[in-house]
Amino acid sequence: MRISLPTESELEKGSSLGRDAWARLRKNKLAMLSMCFIGLMLIICFIVAQLPFIDDPNEQNLENRFAPPSGDHIMGTDQLGRDLFSRILFGGQISMLVGFIATGVALLIGITYGAISGYAGGRTDAIMMRVVDTLYAIPFLVLVIVLKVVIAGPMEEQLKWMGRFANIVPLFFAIGALGWLTLARITRTQVMAIKEQEFVEAATSLGLSKMRILFRHIVPNTLGPAIVYATLTIPSFILFEASLSYLGVGIEAPNSSWGILIKEGADFLETQLYLLIIPGLFFSLTLFAFNFLGDGLRDALDVRASKD
Amino acid sequence: MRFVPALILTITALFLVSCSQDSPVSRATKQKVLLMGNTAEPRGLDPHIVSGVLENNIIRGLFEGLVTEHPSKDGIALPGVAESWGPTDPKNPIEWIFNLRKEAKWSDGVPLTADDFLFSFKRILTPELGSEYSFMLYYIIGAEDFHKGKTKDFSTVKVSAPDSHTLKVNLRSPIPFLPEITKHYTWFPVPKHIIEKHGKPEDRFNPWTKPQNIQSNGAFTLKSWKLNDHIEIQRNPLYWDTKNVALNGIRFLPISNSFTEDRMFYNEQLHITYTIAPDLIEYSRKNFKDMTRNEFYFGTYFIRCNVKKGPLQDVRIREALSITINQQDIIDFVTMGNQSPAAGIVPPFAGYNSPGNIKFDPERAKKLLGDAGYSEGNGFPKIKFLTTDRESSKRLAEALQAMWKKYLGIEISIQQMEWTSYLNTMMSKDYDLAAGGWIGDYMDPLTFLDMWIKDGGNNRTNWSNERFEELLGEAEKTAGQKERYEILGRAEKLFLDERPILPIYWYTRNYLIHNHVKGWDPLILDNHPYKFLDLVAD
Amino acid sequence: MLKYILQRLLQGLLVMAALYTIVFFLVGWMPGDPFSSNEKNISPEVRENMKKAWGLDKPLWQQYLIYPKNLITEGSLGVSTEKNRPVWDIILQSFPASLILGVSALFIAVGIGVPIGILSATKKNTAIDYGGMAIAMIGICIPSFIIGPVLQLTLAAKIPALKIAGWGHPLDIILPSITLGLGTAAYLARLTRGSMLEILNQDYIRTAKAKGLKTFSVVIKHALRGGLLPSVAFIGPAFAALISGSFIVETIFQVPGMGQHFVNAAIKRDPFVLRGVVLFYGLLIVFMNLAADLIAAALNPRIRLEKT
């Protein structure tokens, strides 16, 4: 039996969080399967789409619209006679990007903001949360229209080198920058509960700096709900992008995204159901994968569960 | 999962409860109440304040003007508040007399006199009221000056009442079609005694149109008005011709989602829809064949060119773009509403045929583009195509984009904007090409031509032409309809040769109408007089 | 406690002031004005007269001060530039429908979401868990603009008592509230599952289990309190959003609610309606968040209502 006290760094570190988490994640078959699926989707959308035998997603053949799946068009053609498969591939690029970038931005801002607010408490917390309340109440549409005028226009010039992504990347940052509010509230509530627990008191009594306690000890414990919520925001961001396109601030037609394809497909519920079902399948399967992966991550990162 | 059986039970119960019930349409038919889709909540019911089609639909039921529409013939005036009317000199229709019927009353029984008309004209022309459509009265001598605040003296406006049932109007130029103009609600009488009771006449926010306050003179009166839910009008027993009115009421529903509207019709919740979603037109034709209507409508869809910016300054390029639009393909595959390819700007109607001859001709277009220095589209800058955020606008824009790329080798980028931004961008002329439409206000070619004068608020193309304006001036002084149309035809030709706009199609109106509705015939301005309608179950 | 509530309400006032200021200037930045949203152009003279009628011809700082002054002295929120009627009239006519719809949607959301979440957490990694989460996923990745029409075509078109759209009969509430509530239900299910798992892993629950208590009673008596915390933080603003209406659900089902005013006022640049509905929504959020924080405190004694 060792009697010597652990050093400060040993206490703080415990076992390596990242490595443990990965080991646990690998045991979760569903999560691993989901990860493979997402990888596959990424490959299909970003690499296969570049192959020469994939049709131009914007080439029209009006006489051949609503063509059922066939050798020429394996998923048929859309309302303007464009190849649905290649539209799904190219649309996938944009949907993946919006999912990753916007959610990343929202996570970063939301968790940091919520954690600081919850941990600081008192007046700081009150002010920070009232700011969130204020932002909540402002209609998204107004912000987005203003954003378009004030930011998107000038930024587009700067980003010309990104080619067809030039007018969408700033947009994705904007979506993330507007979508972190709920995340902040959730994190804050978690932090408030956790900061009263024994291990935090222990860390405080060891004289660790506040920042260190917050980001090394408390925040990792709040990641569970945050990651769950983040996986939920991916679909809402992807869909939100579709509605933005209708306000003239989304991606420029004839480019497409899964959200837009679904929205267009919804107009053919009575007549051409496949225009909704096929892109809908790609969309929902990918989202299923994101969510099961999110669950897996949540379980893997669950710090206390690891102490079994 | 105990709620699943509960759910099934509920659904079955609902099914049984409802099986015995009539559909909303058959119930309404029995009550002779017409259920009508009306696309949105009106901006108001004050005829001097509003400016839209959907408001017009309701106001026409509540109020009646000097003359009214014929139920099945365009351009014919039937007696309204006026029993008889005409110019004092038919050769030079510059002074008009309207003899008002003695029995005309407001719905509260107060007699309607020429004084109400004078009050109305004065009110709509009062600058402080800020009426948007007051220019419809500018034909009257002095009206424009009064409205623009150049004088405060209404006696300078040449309308008068020689006696309480005679109205005399002096026009600044001869207008043979004046009765057509008075069908517009800006010429309708409003109840002086009611408006004055509830506030100042020139106060926009005067609450006289509230359901508990309003009195009207038309075949119907306001029954109830619930914001974004419905407006219902009911038979006016004091209307002079009420014995010939078959309907007991009309319920207007502000259904903005056209898919919802069509589905309501398919499931017997509506008698008439405002429109059909383009993607449901074919479906409707197949499944509701005898209820699907497709009628010519007095409007044109076109693309404005900014003629003072970039390559579009060159008329050859404008023409090349124009004749590479495959109008028929657009109609067949994109808009799907059986519209007609637009050869010019004025839709053809009785007596007038557009002199335009715009036809799809990619070969000539290629040559024109080459002549302008962009052979095969080489070196052509990427221009912007401005359009609205609607799904149909987007699809049309995508189709045009592909056509121009295919036939001319040029790239355009599509800029979709929400409505006010779109208009604002067009007004500030910060565009290259912009899609837009125009619906005629009255049955005359002028309603499509006088907007293109220099700095006209609806011009927005930077285009102007002195000769064009001279021709319009000449037409204004010409009384004979044939000569007038001939001059206007020359003006249109000149306009089209310069091609500041690229015409695409002449509108049609597609809508669904239940076969219970009787007496609803095609009309080009789509102002169906409700007093002639009836509802009969088969 | 009372002091805390009073303080929060006072902060709420500041939130409202901030909201008003932000909306006031945001609307100014949007391109166009209330009198340029007509296809047919309004002549400059008329435009001037219309501006005068609404007091929009006055210098900006005067406009900024007049509005709150009128609100406090006359209780007036101004008159809509689009509908020519008082903003109060618009809010009072449309809020009842939104309230009814929002409350029934919340019932559906909580009634479906929380039980699924708890069940999935207690039966982690079993068929029940996956099934429950799959249902939740459907709620998330099928947007309301698809659920709505699908319900119309499947239920409303088959069952005569259910109308395609319309508002008036009690049965008319069913389809729109399902459409509105399903997304929230799915969020709640996943959020609840995530935090329940966290709690179920904690020492005191293990102790309770070790003592031989039945899983069911452990869940109900001990875990539920903590496990619902993030959900409560989510429900606060979510409820405010539900009862302030949804543009999509309202337009699909013809519900005369408030949601459409947010969108239409923004598109038509109606400054008074926009200010009115935003302030109203802000007030709801202030109250709902306060309620959420109070409930969170009641559920978890560890969270102290901080005095500021």
CSV table of C-alpha atoms in Angstrom, one decimal, chain C residues 22-221:
chain,number,residue,atom,x,y,z
C,22,ILE,CA,-31.1,45.9,-31.3
C,23,VAL,CA,-34.3,45.5,-33.3
C,24,PHE,CA,-34.7,49.2,-33.9
C,25,PHE,CA,-31.3,49.4,-35.5
C,26,LEU,CA,-31.4,46.0,-37.3
C,27,VAL,CA,-34.5,47.0,-39.1
C,28,GLY,CA,-32.8,50.2,-40.2
C,29,TRP,CA,-30.0,48.2,-41.7
C,30,MET,CA,-32.3,46.0,-43.8
C,31,PRO,CA,-32.5,47.1,-47.4
C,32,GLY,CA,-35.7,48.8,-48.4
C,33,ASP,CA,-38.4,50.3,-46.1
C,34,PRO,CA,-42.0,49.5,-45.3
C,35,PHE,CA,-43.2,51.5,-48.3
C,36,SER,CA,-41.0,49.9,-50.9
C,37,SER,CA,-42.4,46.4,-50.6
C,38,ASN,CA,-45.0,46.8,-53.3
C,39,GLU,CA,-44.5,45.5,-56.8
C,40,LYS,CA,-46.1,48.7,-58.1
C,41,ASN,CA,-44.0,51.7,-57.1
C,42,ILE,CA,-45.3,54.4,-54.8
C,43,SER,CA,-44.8,57.9,-56.0
C,44,PRO,CA,-42.4,60.0,-53.9
C,45,GLU,CA,-45.2,62.4,-52.7
C,46,VAL,CA,-47.3,59.5,-51.5
C,47,ARG,CA,-44.3,57.9,-49.8
C,48,GLU,CA,-43.6,61.1,-47.9
C,49,ASN,CA,-47.2,61.3,-46.7
C,50,MET,CA,-47.1,57.7,-45.6
C,51,LYS,CA,-43.9,58.3,-43.7
C,52,LYS,CA,-45.5,61.2,-42.0
C,53,ALA,CA,-48.6,59.2,-41.0
C,54,TRP,CA,-46.3,56.8,-39.1
C,55,GLY,CA,-43.9,59.3,-37.8
C,56,LEU,CA,-41.1,57.7,-39.8
C,57,ASP,CA,-40.1,61.1,-41.2
C,58,LYS,CA,-38.8,62.2,-37.9
C,59,PRO,CA,-35.0,62.1,-37.0
C,60,LEU,CA,-33.9,58.6,-36.0
C,61,TRP,CA,-33.2,59.6,-32.3
C,62,GLN,CA,-36.7,61.0,-31.9
C,63,GLN,CA,-38.2,57.8,-33.4
C,64,TYR,CA,-36.0,55.8,-31.0
C,65,LEU,CA,-37.4,57.7,-28.0
C,66,ILE,CA,-41.0,58.1,-29.1
C,67,TYR,CA,-41.7,54.4,-29.2
C,68,PRO,CA,-40.9,53.5,-25.6
C,69,LYS,CA,-42.5,56.7,-24.5
C,70,ASN,CA,-45.8,55.8,-26.2
C,71,LEU,CA,-45.5,52.3,-24.9
C,72,ILE,CA,-45.2,53.5,-21.3
C,73,THR,CA,-47.6,56.4,-21.4
C,74,GLU,CA,-50.3,55.0,-23.7
C,75,GLY,CA,-49.5,51.3,-23.7
C,76,SER,CA,-49.3,51.6,-27.5
C,77,LEU,CA,-47.0,49.4,-29.7
C,78,GLY,CA,-47.7,51.5,-32.8
C,79,VAL,CA,-49.7,50.7,-35.9
C,80,SER,CA,-48.6,48.1,-38.5
C,81,THR,CA,-47.4,49.7,-41.7
C,82,GLU,CA,-48.5,46.5,-43.5
C,83,LYS,CA,-51.9,45.8,-42.1
C,84,ASN,CA,-53.0,49.3,-41.0
C,85,ARG,CA,-54.1,48.1,-37.6
C,86,PRO,CA,-52.7,48.5,-34.1
C,87,VAL,CA,-49.9,46.0,-33.2
C,88,TRP,CA,-51.7,45.1,-30.0
C,89,ASP,CA,-54.7,44.1,-32.0
C,90,ILE,CA,-52.5,41.8,-34.1
C,91,ILE,CA,-50.8,40.2,-31.1
C,92,LEU,CA,-54.1,39.8,-29.1
C,93,GLN,CA,-55.8,38.3,-32.2
C,94,SER,CA,-53.1,35.8,-33.0
C,95,PHE,CA,-51.6,34.8,-29.6
C,96,PRO,CA,-54.6,32.7,-28.4
C,97,ALA,CA,-54.2,30.3,-31.4
C,98,SER,CA,-50.4,30.1,-30.8
C,99,LEU,CA,-50.9,29.5,-27.1
C,100,ILE,CA,-53.3,26.6,-27.7
C,101,LEU,CA,-51.1,25.1,-30.4
C,102,GLY,CA,-47.9,25.6,-28.4
C,103,VAL,CA,-49.3,24.0,-25.2
C,104,SER,CA,-50.7,21.0,-27.0
C,105,ALA,CA,-47.4,20.6,-28.8
C,106,LEU,CA,-45.5,20.8,-25.6
C,107,PHE,CA,-47.8,18.1,-24.1
C,108,ILE,CA,-47.0,15.9,-27.1
C,109,ALA,CA,-43.3,16.7,-26.8
C,110,VAL,CA,-43.0,15.9,-23.1
C,111,GLY,CA,-45.4,13.0,-23.2
C,112,ILE,CA,-43.5,11.3,-26.0
C,113,GLY,CA,-40.0,12.6,-25.5
C,114,VAL,CA,-39.3,12.1,-21.8
C,115,PRO,CA,-40.6,8.6,-21.5
C,116,ILE,CA,-38.7,7.4,-24.5
C,117,GLY,CA,-35.5,9.0,-23.2
C,118,ILE,CA,-35.9,7.4,-19.8
C,119,LEU,CA,-36.7,4.0,-21.2
C,120,SER,CA,-33.7,4.2,-23.6
C,121,ALA,CA,-31.4,5.1,-20.8
C,122,THR,CA,-32.5,2.4,-18.5
C,123,LYS,CA,-32.3,-0.2,-21.2
C,124,LYS,CA,-29.1,1.1,-22.6
C,125,ASN,CA,-27.8,-0.7,-25.7
C,126,THR,CA,-30.8,-3.0,-26.1
C,127,ALA,CA,-33.3,-3.2,-28.9
C,128,ILE,CA,-35.6,-0.9,-26.9
C,129,ASP,CA,-32.9,1.7,-26.7
C,130,TYR,CA,-32.1,1.6,-30.4
C,131,GLY,CA,-35.7,1.5,-31.3
C,132,GLY,CA,-36.5,4.5,-29.1
C,133,MET,CA,-33.6,6.5,-30.4
C,134,ALA,CA,-34.5,5.6,-34.0
C,135,ILE,CA,-38.0,7.0,-33.4
C,136,ALA,CA,-36.5,10.1,-31.9
C,137,MET,CA,-34.2,10.4,-34.9
C,138,ILE,CA,-37.1,10.4,-37.3
C,139,GLY,CA,-38.6,13.3,-35.4
C,140,ILE,CA,-35.4,15.2,-35.8
C,141,CYS,CA,-34.5,14.5,-39.4
C,142,ILE,CA,-37.9,14.9,-40.9
C,143,PRO,CA,-38.6,18.6,-40.9
C,144,SER,CA,-42.0,20.0,-40.2
C,145,PHE,CA,-42.5,21.1,-43.9
C,146,ILE,CA,-42.5,17.4,-44.7
C,147,ILE,CA,-44.3,16.0,-41.6
C,148,GLY,CA,-47.2,18.5,-42.2
C,149,PRO,CA,-48.0,17.6,-45.8
C,150,VAL,CA,-47.5,13.9,-45.1
C,151,LEU,CA,-50.1,14.1,-42.2
C,152,GLN,CA,-52.4,16.0,-44.5
C,153,LEU,CA,-52.2,13.3,-47.2
C,154,THR,CA,-52.3,10.3,-44.9
C,155,LEU,CA,-54.6,11.3,-42.1
C,156,ALA,CA,-56.6,14.4,-43.1
C,157,ALA,CA,-57.4,13.1,-46.5
C,158,LYS,CA,-58.7,9.8,-45.1
C,159,ILE,CA,-60.5,10.8,-41.9
C,160,PRO,CA,-63.3,13.3,-42.7
C,161,ALA,CA,-63.3,14.8,-39.2
C,162,LEU,CA,-59.7,15.9,-39.6
C,163,LYS,CA,-59.5,18.8,-42.0
C,164,ILE,CA,-56.6,19.4,-44.3
C,165,ALA,CA,-56.2,22.9,-42.8
C,166,GLY,CA,-58.2,25.4,-40.9
C,167,TRP,CA,-58.8,26.5,-37.3
C,168,GLY,CA,-62.0,26.6,-35.4
C,169,HIS,CA,-63.0,23.1,-34.4
C,170,PRO,CA,-61.2,21.5,-31.5
C,171,LEU,CA,-60.1,18.6,-33.7
C,172,ASP,CA,-58.2,21.1,-35.9
C,173,ILE,CA,-55.6,21.2,-33.2
C,174,ILE,CA,-54.5,17.6,-33.6
C,175,LEU,CA,-52.4,17.6,-36.8
C,176,PRO,CA,-50.6,21.0,-36.4
C,177,SER,CA,-49.7,20.2,-32.8
C,178,ILE,CA,-48.2,16.8,-33.8
C,179,THR,CA,-46.2,18.5,-36.5
C,180,LEU,CA,-45.0,21.2,-34.2
C,181,GLY,CA,-44.3,18.9,-31.2
C,182,LEU,CA,-42.6,16.0,-32.9
C,183,GLY,CA,-39.3,17.8,-33.4
C,184,THR,CA,-39.2,18.9,-29.8
C,185,ALA,CA,-40.2,15.5,-28.6
C,186,ALA,CA,-37.2,14.0,-30.4
C,187,TYR,CA,-34.8,16.6,-28.9
C,188,LEU,CA,-36.2,15.9,-25.4
C,189,ALA,CA,-35.9,12.1,-25.8
C,190,ARG,CA,-32.2,12.3,-26.7
C,191,LEU,CA,-31.4,14.9,-24.2
C,192,THR,CA,-33.1,13.0,-21.4
C,193,ARG,CA,-31.4,9.8,-22.4
C,194,GLY,CA,-28.0,11.5,-22.4
C,195,SER,CA,-28.3,13.0,-18.9
C,196,MET,CA,-30.1,10.0,-17.4
C,197,LEU,CA,-27.2,7.8,-18.4
C,198,GLU,CA,-24.9,10.3,-16.7
C,199,ILE,CA,-26.9,10.1,-13.5
C,200,LEU,CA,-27.4,6.4,-13.6
C,201,ASN,CA,-23.6,6.0,-13.5
C,202,GLN,CA,-23.2,8.1,-10.4
C,203,ASP,CA,-22.2,6.7,-7.1
C,204,TYR,CA,-25.4,7.5,-5.2
C,205,ILE,CA,-27.5,5.6,-7.8
C,206,ARG,CA,-25.1,2.7,-7.7
C,207,THR,CA,-25.4,2.7,-3.9
C,208,ALA,CA,-29.1,2.7,-4.2
C,209,LYS,CA,-29.0,-0.2,-6.6
C,210,ALA,CA,-26.5,-2.0,-4.5
C,211,LYS,CA,-28.8,-1.7,-1.6
C,212,GLY,CA,-31.2,-3.8,-3.6
C,213,LEU,CA,-33.7,-1.2,-4.7
C,214,LYS,CA,-35.6,-2.0,-7.9
C,215,THR,CA,-34.3,-0.2,-11.0
C,216,PHE,CA,-37.7,1.3,-11.5
C,217,SER,CA,-37.9,2.9,-8.2
C,218,VAL,CA,-34.3,4.1,-8.4
C,219,VAL,CA,-35.1,5.8,-11.6
C,220,ILE,CA,-38.2,7.4,-10.4
C,221,LYS,CA,-37.0,8.4,-6.9
